[in-house]
Tab-separated table of N, CA and C in Angstrom:
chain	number	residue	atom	x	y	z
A	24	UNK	N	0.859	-1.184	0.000
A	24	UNK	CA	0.000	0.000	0.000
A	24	UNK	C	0.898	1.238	0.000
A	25	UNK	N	0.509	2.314	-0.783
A	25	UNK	CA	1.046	3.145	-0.892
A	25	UNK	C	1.166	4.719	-0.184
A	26	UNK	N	1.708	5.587	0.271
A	26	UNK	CA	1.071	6.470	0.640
A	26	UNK	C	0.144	7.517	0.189
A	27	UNK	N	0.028	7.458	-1.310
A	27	UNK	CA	-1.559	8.208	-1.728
A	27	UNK	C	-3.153	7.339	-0.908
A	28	UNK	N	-2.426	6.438	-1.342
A	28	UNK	CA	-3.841	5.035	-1.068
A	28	UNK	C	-3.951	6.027	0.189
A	29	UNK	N	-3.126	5.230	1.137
A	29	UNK	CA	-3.774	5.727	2.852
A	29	UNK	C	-4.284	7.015	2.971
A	30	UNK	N	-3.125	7.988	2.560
A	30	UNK	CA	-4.395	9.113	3.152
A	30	UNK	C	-5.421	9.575	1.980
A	31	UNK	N	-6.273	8.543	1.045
A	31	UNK	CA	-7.183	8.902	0.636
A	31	UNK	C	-8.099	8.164	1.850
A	32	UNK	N	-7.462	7.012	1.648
A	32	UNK	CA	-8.277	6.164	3.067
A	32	UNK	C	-8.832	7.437	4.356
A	33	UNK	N	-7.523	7.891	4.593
A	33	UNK	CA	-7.838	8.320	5.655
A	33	UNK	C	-8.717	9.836	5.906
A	34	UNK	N	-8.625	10.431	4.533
A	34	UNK	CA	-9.503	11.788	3.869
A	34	UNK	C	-10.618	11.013	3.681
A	35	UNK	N	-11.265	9.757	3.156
A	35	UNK	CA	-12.523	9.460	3.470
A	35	UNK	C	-13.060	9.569	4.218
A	36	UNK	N	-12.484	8.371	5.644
A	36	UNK	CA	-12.661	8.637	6.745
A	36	UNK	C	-12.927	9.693	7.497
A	37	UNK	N	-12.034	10.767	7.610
A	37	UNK	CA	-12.464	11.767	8.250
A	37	UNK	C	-13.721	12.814	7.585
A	38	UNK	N	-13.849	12.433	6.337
A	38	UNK	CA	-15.051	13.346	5.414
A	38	UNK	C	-16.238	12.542	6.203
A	39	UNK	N	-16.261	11.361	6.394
A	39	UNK	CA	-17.756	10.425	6.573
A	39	UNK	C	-18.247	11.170	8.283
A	40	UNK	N	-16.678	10.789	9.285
A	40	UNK	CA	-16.487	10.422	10.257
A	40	UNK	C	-17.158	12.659	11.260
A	41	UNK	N	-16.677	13.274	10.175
A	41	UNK	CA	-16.359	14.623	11.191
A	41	UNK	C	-16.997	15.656	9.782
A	42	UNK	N	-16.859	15.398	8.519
A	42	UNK	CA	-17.830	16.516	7.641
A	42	UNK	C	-16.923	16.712	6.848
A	43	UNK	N	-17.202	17.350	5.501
A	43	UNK	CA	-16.000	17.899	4.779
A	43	UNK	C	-15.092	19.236	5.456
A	44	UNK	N	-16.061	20.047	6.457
A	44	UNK	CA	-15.698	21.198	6.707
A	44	UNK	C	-14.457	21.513	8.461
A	45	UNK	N	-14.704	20.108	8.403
A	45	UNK	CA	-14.021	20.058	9.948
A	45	UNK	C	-12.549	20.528	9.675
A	46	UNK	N	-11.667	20.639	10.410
A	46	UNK	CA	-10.570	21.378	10.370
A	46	UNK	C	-9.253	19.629	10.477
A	47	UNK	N	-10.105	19.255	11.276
A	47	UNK	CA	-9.091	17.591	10.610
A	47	UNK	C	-8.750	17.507	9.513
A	48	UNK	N	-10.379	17.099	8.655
A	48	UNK	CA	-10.483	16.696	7.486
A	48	UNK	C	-9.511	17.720	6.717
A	49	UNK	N	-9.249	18.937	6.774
A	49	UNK	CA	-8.725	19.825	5.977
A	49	UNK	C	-6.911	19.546	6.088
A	50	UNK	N	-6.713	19.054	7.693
A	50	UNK	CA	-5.478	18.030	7.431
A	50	UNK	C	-4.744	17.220	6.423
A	51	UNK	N	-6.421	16.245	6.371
A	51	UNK	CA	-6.311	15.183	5.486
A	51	UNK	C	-6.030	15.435	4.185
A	52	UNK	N	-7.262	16.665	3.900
A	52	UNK	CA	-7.107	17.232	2.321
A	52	UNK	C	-5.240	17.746	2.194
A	53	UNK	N	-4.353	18.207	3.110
A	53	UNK	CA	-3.417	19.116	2.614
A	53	UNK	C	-2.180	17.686	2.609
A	54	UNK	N	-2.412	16.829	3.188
A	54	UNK	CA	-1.498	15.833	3.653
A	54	UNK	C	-1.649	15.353	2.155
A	55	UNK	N	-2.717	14.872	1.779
A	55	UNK	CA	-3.173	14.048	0.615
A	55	UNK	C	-2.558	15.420	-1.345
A	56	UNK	N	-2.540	16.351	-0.353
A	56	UNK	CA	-2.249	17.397	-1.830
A	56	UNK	C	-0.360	17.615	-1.417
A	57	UNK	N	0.111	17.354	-0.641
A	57	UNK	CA	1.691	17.221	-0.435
A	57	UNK	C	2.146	15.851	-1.148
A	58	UNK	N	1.428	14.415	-0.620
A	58	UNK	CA	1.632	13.585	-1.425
A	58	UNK	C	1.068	13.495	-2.824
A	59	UNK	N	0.653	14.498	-3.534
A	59	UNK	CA	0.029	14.488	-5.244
A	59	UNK	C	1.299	15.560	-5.817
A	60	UNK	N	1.468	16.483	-4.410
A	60	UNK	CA	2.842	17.248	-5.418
A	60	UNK	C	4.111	16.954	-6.035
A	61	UNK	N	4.314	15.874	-4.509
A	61	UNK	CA	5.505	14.958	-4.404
A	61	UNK	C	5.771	14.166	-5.549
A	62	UNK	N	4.229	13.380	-6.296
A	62	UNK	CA	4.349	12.922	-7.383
A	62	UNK	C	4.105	13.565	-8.798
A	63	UNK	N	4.233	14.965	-8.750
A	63	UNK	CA	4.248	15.713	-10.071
A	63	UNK	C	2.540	15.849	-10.503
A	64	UNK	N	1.623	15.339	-9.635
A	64	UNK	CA	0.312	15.306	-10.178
A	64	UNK	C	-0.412	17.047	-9.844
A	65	UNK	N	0.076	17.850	-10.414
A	65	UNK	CA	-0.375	19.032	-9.825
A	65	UNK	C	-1.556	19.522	-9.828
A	66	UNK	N	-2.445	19.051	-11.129
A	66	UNK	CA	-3.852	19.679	-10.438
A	66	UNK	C	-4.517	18.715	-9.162
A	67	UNK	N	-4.515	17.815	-9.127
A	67	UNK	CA	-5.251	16.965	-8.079
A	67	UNK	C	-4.632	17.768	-6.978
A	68	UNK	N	-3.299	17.903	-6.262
A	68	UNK	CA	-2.611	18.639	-5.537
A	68	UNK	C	-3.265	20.395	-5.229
A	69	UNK	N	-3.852	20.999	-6.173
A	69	UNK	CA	-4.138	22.151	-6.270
A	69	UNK	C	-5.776	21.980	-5.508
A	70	UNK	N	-6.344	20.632	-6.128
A	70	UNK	CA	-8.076	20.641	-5.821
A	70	UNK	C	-7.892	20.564	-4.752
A	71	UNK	N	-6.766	19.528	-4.148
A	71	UNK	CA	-7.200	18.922	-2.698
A	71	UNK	C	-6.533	20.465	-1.729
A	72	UNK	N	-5.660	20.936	-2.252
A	72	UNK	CA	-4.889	22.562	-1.214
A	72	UNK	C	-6.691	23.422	-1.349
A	73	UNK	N	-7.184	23.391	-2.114
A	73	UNK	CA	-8.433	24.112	-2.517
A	73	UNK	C	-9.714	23.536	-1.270
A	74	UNK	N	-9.556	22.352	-1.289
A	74	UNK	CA	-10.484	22.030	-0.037
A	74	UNK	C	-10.495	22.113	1.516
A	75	UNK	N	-8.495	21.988	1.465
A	75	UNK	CA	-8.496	22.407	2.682
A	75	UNK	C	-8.585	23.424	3.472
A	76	UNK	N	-8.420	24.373	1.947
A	76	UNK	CA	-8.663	26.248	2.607
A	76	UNK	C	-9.923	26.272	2.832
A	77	UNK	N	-11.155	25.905	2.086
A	77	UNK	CA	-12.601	26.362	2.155
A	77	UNK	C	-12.729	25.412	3.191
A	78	UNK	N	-12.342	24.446	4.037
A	78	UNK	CA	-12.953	23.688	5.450
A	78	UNK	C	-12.398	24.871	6.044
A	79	UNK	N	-11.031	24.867	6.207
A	79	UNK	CA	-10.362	26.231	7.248
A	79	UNK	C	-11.226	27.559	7.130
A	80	UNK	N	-11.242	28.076	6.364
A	80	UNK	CA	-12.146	29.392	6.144
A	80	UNK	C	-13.410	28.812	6.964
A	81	UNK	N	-14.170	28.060	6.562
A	81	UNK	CA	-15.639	27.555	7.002
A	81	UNK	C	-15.712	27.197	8.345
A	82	UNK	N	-14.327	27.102	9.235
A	82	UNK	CA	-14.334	27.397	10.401
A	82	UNK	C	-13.799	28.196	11.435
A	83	UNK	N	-13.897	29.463	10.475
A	83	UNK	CA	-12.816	30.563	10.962
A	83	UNK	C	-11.409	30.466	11.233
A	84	UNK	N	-10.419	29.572	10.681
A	84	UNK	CA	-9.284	29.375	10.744
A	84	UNK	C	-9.106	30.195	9.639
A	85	UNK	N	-7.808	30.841	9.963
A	85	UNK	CA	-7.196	31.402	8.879
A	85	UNK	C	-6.579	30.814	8.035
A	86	UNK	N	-6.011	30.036	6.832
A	86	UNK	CA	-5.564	29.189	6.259
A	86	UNK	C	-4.355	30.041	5.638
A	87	UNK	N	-3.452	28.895	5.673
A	87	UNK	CA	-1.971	29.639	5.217
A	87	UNK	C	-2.085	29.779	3.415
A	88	UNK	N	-1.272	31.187	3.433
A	88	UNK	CA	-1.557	31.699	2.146
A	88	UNK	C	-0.609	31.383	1.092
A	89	UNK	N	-0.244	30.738	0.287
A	89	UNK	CA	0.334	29.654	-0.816
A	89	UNK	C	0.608	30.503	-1.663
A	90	UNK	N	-0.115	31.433	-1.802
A	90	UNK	CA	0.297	32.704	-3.142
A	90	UNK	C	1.619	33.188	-3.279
């Protein structure tokens, strides 16, 4: 098993387990877009950095700015 596999595993999980908007899950999303960069896959990498800002925003976290 690979490490994309798991933390999609584990970005499921926390989407089912706590919401898309929870501030975990937005973990999951940035963990899961470090391992898509790592492998040159850059838009998937961009969607998943994209989800973890709109959970962070959606819970008043400020989300770090990438620009």
């Amino acid at each position: 098993v690979d490490a994309e596999a798991l933390y999609e595993r584990a970005l499921a999980i926390r989407k089912a387990a706590l919401g898309v908007n929870h501030p975990d899950t937005a973990v999951s999303f940035n963990n899961l877009a470090v391992t898509y960069q790592s492998q040159g896959k850059g838009d998937p990498a961009i969607s998943a950095i994209d989800q973890a800002r709109k959970g962070l925003r959606a819970n008043s976290v400020r989300p770090f700015d990438c620009s």
